[in-house]
Short mmCIF file of C-alpha atoms and ligand atoms in Angstrom, two decimals:
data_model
loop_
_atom_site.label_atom_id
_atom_site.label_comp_id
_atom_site.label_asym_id
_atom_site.label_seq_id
_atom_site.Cartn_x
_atom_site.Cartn_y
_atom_site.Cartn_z
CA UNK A 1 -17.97 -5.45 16.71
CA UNK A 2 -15.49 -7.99 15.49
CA UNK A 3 -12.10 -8.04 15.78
CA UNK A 4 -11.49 -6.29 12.38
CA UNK A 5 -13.46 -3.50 13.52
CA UNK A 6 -12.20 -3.29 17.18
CA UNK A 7 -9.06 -2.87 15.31
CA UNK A 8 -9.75 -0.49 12.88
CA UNK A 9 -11.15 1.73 15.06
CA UNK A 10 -8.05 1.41 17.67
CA UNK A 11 -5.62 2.31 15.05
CA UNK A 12 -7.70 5.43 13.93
CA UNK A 13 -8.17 6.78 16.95
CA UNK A 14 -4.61 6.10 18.37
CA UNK A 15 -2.61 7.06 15.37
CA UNK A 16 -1.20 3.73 14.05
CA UNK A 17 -3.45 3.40 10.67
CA UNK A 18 -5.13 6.51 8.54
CA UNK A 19 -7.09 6.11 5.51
CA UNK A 20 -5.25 7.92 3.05
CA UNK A 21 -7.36 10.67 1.60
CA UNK A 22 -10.11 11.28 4.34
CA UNK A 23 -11.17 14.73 3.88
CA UNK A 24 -11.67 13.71 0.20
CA UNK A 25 -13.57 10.98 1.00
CA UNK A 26 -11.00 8.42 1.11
CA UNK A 27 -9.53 6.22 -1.78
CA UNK A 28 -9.70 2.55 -1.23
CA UNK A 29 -6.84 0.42 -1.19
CA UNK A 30 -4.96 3.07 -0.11
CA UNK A 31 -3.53 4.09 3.85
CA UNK A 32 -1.14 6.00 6.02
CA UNK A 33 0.67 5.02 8.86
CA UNK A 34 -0.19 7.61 11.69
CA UNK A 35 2.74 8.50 14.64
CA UNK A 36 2.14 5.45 16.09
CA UNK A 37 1.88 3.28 13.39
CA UNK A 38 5.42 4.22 11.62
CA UNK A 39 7.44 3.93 14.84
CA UNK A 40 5.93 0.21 14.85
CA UNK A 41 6.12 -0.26 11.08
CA UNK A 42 10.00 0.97 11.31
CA UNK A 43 10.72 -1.19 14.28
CA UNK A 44 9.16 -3.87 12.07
CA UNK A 45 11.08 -3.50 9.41
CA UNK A 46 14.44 -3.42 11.63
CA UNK A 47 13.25 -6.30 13.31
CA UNK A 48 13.32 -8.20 9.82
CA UNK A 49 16.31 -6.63 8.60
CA UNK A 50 18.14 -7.90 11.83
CA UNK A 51 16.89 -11.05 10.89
CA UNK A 52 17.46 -11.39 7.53
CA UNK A 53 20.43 -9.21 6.89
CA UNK A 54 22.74 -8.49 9.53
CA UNK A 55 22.67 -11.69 11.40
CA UNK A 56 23.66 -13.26 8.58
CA UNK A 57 26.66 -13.69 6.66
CA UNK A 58 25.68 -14.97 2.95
CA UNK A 59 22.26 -12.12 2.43
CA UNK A 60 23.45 -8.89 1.77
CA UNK A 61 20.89 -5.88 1.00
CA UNK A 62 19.68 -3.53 -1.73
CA UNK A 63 16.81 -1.03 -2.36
CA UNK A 64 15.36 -0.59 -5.60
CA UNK A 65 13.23 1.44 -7.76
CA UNK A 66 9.71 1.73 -8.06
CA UNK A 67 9.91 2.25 -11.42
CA UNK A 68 11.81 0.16 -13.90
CA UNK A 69 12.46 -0.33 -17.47
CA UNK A 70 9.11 -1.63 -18.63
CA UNK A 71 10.54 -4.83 -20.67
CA UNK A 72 11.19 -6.19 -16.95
CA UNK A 73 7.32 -6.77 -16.42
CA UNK A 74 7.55 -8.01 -20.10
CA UNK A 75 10.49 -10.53 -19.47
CA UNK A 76 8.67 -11.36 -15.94
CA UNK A 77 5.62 -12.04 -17.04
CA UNK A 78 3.19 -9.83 -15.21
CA UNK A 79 2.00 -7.66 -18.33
CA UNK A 80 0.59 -11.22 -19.60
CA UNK A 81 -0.20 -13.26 -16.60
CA UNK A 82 -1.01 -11.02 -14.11
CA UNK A 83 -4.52 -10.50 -13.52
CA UNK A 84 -7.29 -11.24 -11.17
CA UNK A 85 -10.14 -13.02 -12.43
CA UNK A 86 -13.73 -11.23 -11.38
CA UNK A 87 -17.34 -11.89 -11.73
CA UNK A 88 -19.98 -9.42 -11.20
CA UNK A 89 -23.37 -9.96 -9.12
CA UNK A 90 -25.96 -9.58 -12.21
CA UNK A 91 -28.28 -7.93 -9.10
CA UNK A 92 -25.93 -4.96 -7.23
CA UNK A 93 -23.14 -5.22 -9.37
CA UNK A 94 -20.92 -5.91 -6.93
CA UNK A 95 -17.57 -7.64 -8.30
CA UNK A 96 -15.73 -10.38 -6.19
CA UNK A 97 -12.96 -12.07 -6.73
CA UNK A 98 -13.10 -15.54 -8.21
CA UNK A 99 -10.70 -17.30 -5.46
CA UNK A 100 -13.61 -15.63 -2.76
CA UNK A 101 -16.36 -16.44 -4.53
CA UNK A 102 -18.65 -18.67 -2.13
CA UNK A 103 -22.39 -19.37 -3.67
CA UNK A 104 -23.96 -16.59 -2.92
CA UNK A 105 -23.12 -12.63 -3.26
CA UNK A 106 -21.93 -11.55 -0.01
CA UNK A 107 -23.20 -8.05 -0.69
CA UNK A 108 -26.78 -9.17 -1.55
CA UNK A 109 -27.43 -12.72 -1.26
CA UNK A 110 -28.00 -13.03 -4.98
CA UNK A 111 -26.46 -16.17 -6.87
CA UNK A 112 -25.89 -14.89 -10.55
CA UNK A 113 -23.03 -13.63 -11.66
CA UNK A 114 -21.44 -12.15 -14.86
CA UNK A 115 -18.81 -14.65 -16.95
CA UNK A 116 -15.59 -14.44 -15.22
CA UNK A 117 -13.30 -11.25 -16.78
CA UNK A 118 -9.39 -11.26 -16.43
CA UNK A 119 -7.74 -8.31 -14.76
CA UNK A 120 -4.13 -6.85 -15.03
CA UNK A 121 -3.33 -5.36 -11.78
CA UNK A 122 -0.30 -3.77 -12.90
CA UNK A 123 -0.09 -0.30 -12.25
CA UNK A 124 0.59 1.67 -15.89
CA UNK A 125 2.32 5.33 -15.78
CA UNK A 126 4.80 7.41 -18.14
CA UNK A 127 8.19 8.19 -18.21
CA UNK A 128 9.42 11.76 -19.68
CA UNK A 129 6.76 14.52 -20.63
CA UNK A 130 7.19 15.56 -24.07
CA UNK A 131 4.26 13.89 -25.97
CA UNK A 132 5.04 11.67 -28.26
CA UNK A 133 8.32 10.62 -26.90
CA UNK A 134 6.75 9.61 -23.19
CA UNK A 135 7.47 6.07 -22.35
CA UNK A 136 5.01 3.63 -20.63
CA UNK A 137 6.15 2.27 -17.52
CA UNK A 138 4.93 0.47 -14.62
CA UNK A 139 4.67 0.64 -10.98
CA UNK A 140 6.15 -2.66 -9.69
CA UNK A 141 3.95 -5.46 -9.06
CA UNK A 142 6.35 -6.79 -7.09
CA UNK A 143 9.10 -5.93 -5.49
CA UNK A 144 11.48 -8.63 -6.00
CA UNK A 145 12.45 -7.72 -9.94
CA UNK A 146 14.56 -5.43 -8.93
CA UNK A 147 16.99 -8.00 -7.14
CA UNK A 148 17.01 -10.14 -10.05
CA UNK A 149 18.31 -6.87 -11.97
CA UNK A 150 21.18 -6.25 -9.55
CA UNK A 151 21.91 -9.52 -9.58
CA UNK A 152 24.90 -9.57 -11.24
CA UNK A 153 25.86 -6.20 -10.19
CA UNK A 154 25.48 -7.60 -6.70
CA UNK A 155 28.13 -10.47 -7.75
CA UNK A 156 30.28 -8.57 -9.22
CA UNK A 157 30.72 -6.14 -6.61
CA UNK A 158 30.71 -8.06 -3.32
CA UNK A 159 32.82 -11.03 -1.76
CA UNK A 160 29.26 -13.21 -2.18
CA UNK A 161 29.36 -16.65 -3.39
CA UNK A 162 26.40 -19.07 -4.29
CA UNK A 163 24.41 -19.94 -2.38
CA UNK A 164 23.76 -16.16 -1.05
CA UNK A 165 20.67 -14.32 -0.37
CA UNK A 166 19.71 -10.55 -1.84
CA UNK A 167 17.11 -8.95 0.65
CA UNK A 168 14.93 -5.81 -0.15
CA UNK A 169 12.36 -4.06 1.92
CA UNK A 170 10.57 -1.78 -0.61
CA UNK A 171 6.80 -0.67 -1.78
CA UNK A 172 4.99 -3.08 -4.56
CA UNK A 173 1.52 -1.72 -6.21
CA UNK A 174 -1.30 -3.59 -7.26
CA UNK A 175 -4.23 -2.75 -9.42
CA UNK A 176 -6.60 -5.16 -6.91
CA UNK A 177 -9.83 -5.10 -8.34
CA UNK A 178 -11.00 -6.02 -4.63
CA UNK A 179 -9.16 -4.19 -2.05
CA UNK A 180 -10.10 -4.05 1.98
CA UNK A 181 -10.18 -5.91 5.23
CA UNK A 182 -8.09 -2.45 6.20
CA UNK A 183 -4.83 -3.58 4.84
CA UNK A 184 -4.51 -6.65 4.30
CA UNK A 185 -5.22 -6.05 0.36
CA UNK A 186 -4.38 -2.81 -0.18
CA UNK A 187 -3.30 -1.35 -3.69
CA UNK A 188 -0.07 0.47 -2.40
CA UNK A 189 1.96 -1.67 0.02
CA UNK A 190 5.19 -2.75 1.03
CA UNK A 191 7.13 -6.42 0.87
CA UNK A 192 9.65 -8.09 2.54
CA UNK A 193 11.86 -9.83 0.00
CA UNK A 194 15.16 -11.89 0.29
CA UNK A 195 16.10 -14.05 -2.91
CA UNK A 196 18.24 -16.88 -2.26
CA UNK A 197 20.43 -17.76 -5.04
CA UNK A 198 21.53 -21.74 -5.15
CA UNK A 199 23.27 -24.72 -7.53
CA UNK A 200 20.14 -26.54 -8.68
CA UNK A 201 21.29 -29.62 -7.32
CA UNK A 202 20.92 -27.56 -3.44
CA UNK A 203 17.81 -26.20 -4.23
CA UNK A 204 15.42 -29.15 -1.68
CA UNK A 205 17.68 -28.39 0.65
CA UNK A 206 17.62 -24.18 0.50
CA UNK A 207 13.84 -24.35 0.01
CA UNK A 208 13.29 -26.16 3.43
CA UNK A 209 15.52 -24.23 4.94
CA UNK A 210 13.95 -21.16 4.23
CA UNK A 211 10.49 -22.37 5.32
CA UNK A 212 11.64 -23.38 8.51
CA UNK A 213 13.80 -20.14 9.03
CA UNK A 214 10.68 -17.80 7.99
CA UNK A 215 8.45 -20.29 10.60
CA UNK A 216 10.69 -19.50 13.37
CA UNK A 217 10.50 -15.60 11.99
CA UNK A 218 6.79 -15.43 12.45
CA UNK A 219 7.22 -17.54 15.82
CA UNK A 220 9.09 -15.58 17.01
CA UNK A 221 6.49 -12.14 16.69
CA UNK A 222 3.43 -13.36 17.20
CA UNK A 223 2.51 -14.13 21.04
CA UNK A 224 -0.47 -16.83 19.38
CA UNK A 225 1.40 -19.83 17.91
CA UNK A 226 -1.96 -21.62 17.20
CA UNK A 227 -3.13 -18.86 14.85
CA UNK A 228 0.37 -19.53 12.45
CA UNK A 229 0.71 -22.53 9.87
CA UNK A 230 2.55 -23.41 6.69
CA UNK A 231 0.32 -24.20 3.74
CA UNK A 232 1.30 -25.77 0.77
CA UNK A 233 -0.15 -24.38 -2.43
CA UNK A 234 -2.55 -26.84 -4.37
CA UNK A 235 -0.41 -27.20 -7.82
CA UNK A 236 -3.68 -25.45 -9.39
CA UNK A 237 -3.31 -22.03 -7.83
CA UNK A 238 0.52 -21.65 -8.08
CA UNK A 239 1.42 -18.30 -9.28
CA UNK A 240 2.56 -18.28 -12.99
CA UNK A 241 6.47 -18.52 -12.02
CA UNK A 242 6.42 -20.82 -9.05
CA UNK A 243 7.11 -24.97 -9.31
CA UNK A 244 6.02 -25.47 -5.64
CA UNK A 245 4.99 -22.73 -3.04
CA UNK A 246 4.05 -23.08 0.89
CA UNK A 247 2.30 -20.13 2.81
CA UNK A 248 2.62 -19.00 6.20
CA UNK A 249 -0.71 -17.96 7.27
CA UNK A 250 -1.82 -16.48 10.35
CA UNK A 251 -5.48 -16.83 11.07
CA UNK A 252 -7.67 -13.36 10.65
CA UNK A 253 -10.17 -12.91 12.07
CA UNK A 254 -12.24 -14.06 8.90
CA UNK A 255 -9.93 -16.79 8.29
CA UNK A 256 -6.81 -18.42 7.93
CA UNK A 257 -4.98 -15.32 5.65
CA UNK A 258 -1.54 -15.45 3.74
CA UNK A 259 1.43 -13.43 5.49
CA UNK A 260 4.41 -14.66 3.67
CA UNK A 261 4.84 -16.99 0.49
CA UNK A 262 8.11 -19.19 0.20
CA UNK A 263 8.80 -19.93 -3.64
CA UNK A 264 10.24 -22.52 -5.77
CA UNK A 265 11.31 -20.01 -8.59
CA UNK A 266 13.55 -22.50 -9.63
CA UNK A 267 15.26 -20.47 -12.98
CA UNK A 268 12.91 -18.60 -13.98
CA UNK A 269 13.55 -15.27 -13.52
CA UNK A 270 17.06 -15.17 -14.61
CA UNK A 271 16.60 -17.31 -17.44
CA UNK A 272 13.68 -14.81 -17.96
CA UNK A 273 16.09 -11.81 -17.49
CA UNK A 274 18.65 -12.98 -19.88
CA UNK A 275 16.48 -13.71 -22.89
CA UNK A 276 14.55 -10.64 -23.07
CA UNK A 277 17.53 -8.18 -22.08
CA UNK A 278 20.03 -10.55 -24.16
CA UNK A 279 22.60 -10.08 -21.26
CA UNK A 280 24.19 -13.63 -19.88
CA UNK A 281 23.07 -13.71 -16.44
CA UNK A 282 24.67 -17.11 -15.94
CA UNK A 283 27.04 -17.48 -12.70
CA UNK A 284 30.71 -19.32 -12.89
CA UNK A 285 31.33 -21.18 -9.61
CA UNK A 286 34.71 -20.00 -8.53
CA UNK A 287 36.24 -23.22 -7.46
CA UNK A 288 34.71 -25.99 -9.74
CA UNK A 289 34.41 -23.65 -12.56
CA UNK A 290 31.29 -25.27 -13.60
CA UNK A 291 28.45 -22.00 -15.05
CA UNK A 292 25.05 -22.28 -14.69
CA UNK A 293 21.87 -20.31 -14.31
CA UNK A 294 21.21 -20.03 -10.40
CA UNK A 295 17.76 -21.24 -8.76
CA UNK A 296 16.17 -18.90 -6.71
CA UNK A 297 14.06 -19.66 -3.33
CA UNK A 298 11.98 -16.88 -2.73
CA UNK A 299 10.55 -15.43 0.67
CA UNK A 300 7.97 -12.56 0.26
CA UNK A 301 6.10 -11.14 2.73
CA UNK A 302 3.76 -8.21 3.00
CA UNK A 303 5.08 -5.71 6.33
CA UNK A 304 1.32 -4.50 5.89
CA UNK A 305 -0.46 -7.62 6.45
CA UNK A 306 2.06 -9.03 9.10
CA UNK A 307 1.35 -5.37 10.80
CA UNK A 308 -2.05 -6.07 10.52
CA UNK A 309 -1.99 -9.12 11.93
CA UNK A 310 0.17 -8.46 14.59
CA UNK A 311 -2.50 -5.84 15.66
CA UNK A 312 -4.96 -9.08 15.65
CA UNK A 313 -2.26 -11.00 17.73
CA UNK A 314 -1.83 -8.81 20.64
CA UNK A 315 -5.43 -6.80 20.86
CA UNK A 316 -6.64 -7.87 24.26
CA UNK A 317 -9.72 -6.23 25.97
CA UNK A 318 -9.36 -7.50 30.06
CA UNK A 319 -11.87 -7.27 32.99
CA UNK A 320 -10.15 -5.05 35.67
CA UNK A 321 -13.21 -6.14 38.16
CA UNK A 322 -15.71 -3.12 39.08
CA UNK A 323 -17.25 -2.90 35.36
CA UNK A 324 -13.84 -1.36 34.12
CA UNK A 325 -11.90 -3.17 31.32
CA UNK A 326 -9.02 -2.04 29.31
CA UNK A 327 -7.69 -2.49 26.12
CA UNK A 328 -3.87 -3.46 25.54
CA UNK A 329 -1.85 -4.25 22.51
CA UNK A 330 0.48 -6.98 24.33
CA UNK A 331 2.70 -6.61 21.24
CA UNK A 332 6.55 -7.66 20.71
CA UNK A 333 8.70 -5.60 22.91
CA UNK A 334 11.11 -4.54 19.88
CA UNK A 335 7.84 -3.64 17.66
CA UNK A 336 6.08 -1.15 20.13
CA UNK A 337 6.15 2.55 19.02
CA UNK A 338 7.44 3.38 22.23
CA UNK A 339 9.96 1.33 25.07
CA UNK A 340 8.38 3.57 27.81
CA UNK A 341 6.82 6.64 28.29
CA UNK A 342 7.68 9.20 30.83
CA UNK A 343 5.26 10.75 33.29
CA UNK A 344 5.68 13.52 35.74
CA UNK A 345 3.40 12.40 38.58
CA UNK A 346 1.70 15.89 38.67
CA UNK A 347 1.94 18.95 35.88
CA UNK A 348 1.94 21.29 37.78
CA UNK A 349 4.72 20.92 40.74
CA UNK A 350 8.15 22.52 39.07
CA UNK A 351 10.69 19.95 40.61
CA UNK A 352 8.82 16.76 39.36
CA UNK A 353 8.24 18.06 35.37
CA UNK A 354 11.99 18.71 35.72
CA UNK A 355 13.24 15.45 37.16
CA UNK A 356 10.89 13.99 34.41
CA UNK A 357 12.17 16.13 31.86
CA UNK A 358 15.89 14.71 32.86
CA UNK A 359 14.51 11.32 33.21
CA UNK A 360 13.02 11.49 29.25
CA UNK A 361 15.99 12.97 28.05
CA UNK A 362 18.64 10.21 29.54
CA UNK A 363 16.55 7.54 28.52
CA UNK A 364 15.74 8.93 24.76
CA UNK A 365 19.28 9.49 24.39
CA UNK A 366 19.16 5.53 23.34
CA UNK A 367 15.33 4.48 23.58
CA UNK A 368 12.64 5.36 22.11
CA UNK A 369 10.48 7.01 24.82
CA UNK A 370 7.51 9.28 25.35
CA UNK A 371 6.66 11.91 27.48
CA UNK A 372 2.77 12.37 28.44
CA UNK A 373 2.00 14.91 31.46
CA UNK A 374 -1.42 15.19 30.09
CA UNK A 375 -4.97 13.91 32.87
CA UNK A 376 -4.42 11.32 35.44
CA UNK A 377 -2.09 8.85 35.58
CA UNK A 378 -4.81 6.06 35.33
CA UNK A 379 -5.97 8.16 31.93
CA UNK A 380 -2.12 7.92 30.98
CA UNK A 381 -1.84 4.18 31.52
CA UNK A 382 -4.96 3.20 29.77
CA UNK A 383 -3.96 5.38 26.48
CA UNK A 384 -0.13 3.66 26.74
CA UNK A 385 -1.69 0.27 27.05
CA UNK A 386 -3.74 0.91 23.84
CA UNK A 387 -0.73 1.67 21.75
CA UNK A 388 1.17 -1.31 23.45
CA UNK A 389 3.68 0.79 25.18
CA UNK A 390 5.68 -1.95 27.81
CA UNK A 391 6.58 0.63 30.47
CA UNK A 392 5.12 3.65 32.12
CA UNK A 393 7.55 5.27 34.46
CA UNK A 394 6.33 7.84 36.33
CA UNK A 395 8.29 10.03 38.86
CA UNK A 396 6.66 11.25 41.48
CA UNK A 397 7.29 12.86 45.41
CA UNK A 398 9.50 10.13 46.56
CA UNK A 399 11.88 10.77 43.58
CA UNK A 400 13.12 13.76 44.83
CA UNK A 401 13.64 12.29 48.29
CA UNK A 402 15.38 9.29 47.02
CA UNK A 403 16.13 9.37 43.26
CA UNK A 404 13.57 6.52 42.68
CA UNK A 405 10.68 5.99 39.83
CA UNK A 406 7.86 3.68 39.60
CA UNK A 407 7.99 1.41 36.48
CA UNK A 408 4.40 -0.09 35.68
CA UNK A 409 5.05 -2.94 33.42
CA UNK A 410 2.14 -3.22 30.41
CA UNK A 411 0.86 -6.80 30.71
CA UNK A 412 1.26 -7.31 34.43
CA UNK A 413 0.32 -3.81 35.45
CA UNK A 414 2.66 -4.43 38.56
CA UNK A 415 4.83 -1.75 39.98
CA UNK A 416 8.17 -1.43 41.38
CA UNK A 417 10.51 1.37 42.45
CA UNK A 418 13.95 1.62 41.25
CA UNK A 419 16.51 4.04 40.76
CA UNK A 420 17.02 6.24 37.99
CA UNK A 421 20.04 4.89 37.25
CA UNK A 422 19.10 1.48 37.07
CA UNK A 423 16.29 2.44 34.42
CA UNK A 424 18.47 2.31 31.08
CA UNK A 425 19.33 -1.67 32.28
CA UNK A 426 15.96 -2.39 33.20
CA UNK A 427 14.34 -1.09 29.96
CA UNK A 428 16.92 -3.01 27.62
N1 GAP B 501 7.46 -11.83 -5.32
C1 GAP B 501 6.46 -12.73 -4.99
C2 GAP B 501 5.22 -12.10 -4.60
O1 GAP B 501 5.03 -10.91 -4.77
P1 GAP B 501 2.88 -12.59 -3.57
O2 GAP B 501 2.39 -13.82 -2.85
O3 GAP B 501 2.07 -12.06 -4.69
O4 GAP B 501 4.35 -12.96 -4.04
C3 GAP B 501 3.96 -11.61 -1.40
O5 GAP B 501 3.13 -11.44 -2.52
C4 GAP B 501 3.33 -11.05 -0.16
O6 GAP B 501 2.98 -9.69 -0.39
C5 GAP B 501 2.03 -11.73 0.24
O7 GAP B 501 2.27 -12.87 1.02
C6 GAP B 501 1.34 -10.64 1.04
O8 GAP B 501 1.78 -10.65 2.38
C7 GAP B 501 1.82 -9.37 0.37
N2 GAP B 501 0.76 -8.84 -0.52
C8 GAP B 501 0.47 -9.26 -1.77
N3 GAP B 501 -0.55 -8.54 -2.27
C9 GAP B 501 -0.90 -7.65 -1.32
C10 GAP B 501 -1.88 -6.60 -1.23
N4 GAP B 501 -2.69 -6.33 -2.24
N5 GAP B 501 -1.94 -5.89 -0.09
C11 GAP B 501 -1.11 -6.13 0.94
N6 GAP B 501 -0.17 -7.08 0.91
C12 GAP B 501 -0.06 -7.83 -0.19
#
């Protein structure tokens, strides 16, 4: 099994990542995020807004729609430009994506294909149900059109000056005619967005900025700093709205694989905005009075994918000696589902389920714990080690001598006594 598999399977069988649809079948391009997986995918998502957001002063937040008026995807360019291009295997049929297309048909060795066919991957539905008067919409492609729409709203409403950053943490959609590698290309998926709003004469400065700030962002999560570089994009494959791009990539397991994409969007989308709505997007600088359209550096991210490979990042399989190994997610501290979970030492002794039971419920008045009272403790460990849990504390006889618990720390597996009251310290 590779890696990719090793992982898949982990995340099924300890609730982090579902296939949506199972019983049916399944859909592809399409998954849920089990009890596990959205206690990780939430503390991912605070981890980033904590980033992005509240430790700074000039990015504010907002949340959008899914669904928008449809002239946005017109004035943005996606109902025009944004497609996939596919070829088909003229022997199973299989179609693959032009950008993966190596010489031969990875499906059945073949080497002819089918002309090259464009794509939209935009997601089309309809607004209002009598018929007749329904209006086509879409599902957006991307998240980030809906900051450019509050834009001014944004402006007009807060004490933000330019240069300032709008930041959005919301689900984008995508027709992908090829979706898989579990989610890294899924249809339905989420993006991390912030949309940094600049004079065009600052816009170098912002954009370097930015890539050095989203570096240390992805440094900062993964444990593997070799598997993270910043790749500029070949002037040939920029998407339709960028000047100059760089991705951070993370290397997959099949490759060195896209996480994050910091854009040049130079004017663009306001300019974009303006025309086709007719409204004057343009922004007067306070102080010099001078109005202009601003430039926009753009960081987008996929949660999904940087989930994903954050999985790959801390999946560890270690020889314990004996013919035993384990598996352990050794994943960021903040990101695990769980800070610690609680075991009474035995089930079935009254006095140590209680002490637990007080221990669980001081500690989950502000951590996120677990209680498991469920097989043997070395059972317990191994299943807490899978889901990357970084404590197991686990009160046994002494406790109730002396007030004590062992805490068995996740990548170590070392433990130490201390005192109940100590716990709330130690865990933070
Ligand atoms: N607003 C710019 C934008 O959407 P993008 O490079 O198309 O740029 C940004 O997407 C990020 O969204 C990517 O770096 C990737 O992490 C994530 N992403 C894009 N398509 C995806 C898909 N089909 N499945 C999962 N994540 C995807």
């Amino acid at each position: 099994m590779d890696l990719l598999q090793k992982v898949t399977a982990l995340a099924k069988r300890r609730g982090i990542i579902f296939p949506n649809s199972e019983i049916y079948g399944g859909i592809a391009g399409f998954y849920d995020y089990g009890p596990v997986g959205v206690e990780m995918k939430n503390n991912l998502k605070k981890y980033w807004w904590k980033n992005m957001v509240d430790r700074r002063e000039n990015v504010v937040g907002i949340d959008g729609t899914i669904i928008t008026h449809p002239k946005v995807w017109e004035a943005s360019g996606h109902v025009e430009n944004f497609g996939d291009k596919v070829v088909e295997c003229k022997t199973c049929h299989k179609r693959i994506n032009v950008d993966e297309l190596k010489k031969n048909c990875p499906n059945c060795g073949n080497s002819e294909f089918t002309e090259a066919r464009s794509y939209n991957l935009l997601f089309q539905t309809e607004v209002g149900v009598i018929e007749g008067e329904k209006q086509k919409a879409y599902l957006r492609g991307e998240a980030c059109q809906t900051i450019y729409l509050d834009f001014k709203n944004v402006v007009d409403s807060t004490r933000q000056q330019i240069p300032f950053g709008i930041a959005q943490i919301g689900k984008a959609f995508r027709n992908e005619v090829t979706p898989g590698r579990l989610t890294f290309r899924s249809r339905e998926f989420e993006q991390w967005d912030m949309q940094f709003f600049v004079h065009p004469d600052e816009m170098e400065k912002w954009f370097k900025y930015w890539m050095d700030e989203r570096m240390d962002f992805y440094k900062g999560l993964y444990r593997k700093h070799e598997n993270l570089r910043l790749e500029q994009h070949p002037k040939d494959k920029l998407a339709f709205y960028a000047k100059d791009a760089y991705d951070i990539e993370y290397k997959a397991p099949w490759g060195w694989a896209e996480n994050e994409g910091v854009h040049w969007r130079g004017d663009y989308d306001l300019t974009q905005h303006s025309t086709f709505s007719g409204k004057d997007l343009s922004y007067m600088d306070p102080k010099s009075k001078e109005r202009y359209i601003p430039w926009i550096v753009e960081t987008s991210g996929g949660v999904d994918r940087t989930f994903l490979m954050l999985l790959f990042d801390a999946y560890e399989e270690e020889d314990l000696g004996d013919g035993k190994t384990r598996t352990v997610l050794k994943i960021h501290k903040d990101i695990a589902a769980y800070k610690a979970a609680v075991f009474p030492l035995v089930g079935n002794k009254e006095e140590i389920v209680g002490k637990a039971r007080e221990v669980f419920n001081m500690l989950s008045e502000d951590i996120k714990v677990v209680w498991d009272s469920r097989g043997n403790i070395g059972k317990r460990y191994r299943y807490q080690d899978e889901i990357g849990t970084p404590y197991c504390i686990t009160v046994d006889y002494e406790t109730l001598e002396n007030g004590s618990v062992t805490v068995r720390d996740r990548d170590s597996m070392k433990q130490r006594r201390v005192k109940i009251e100590d716990l709330k310290e130690i865990l933070n």
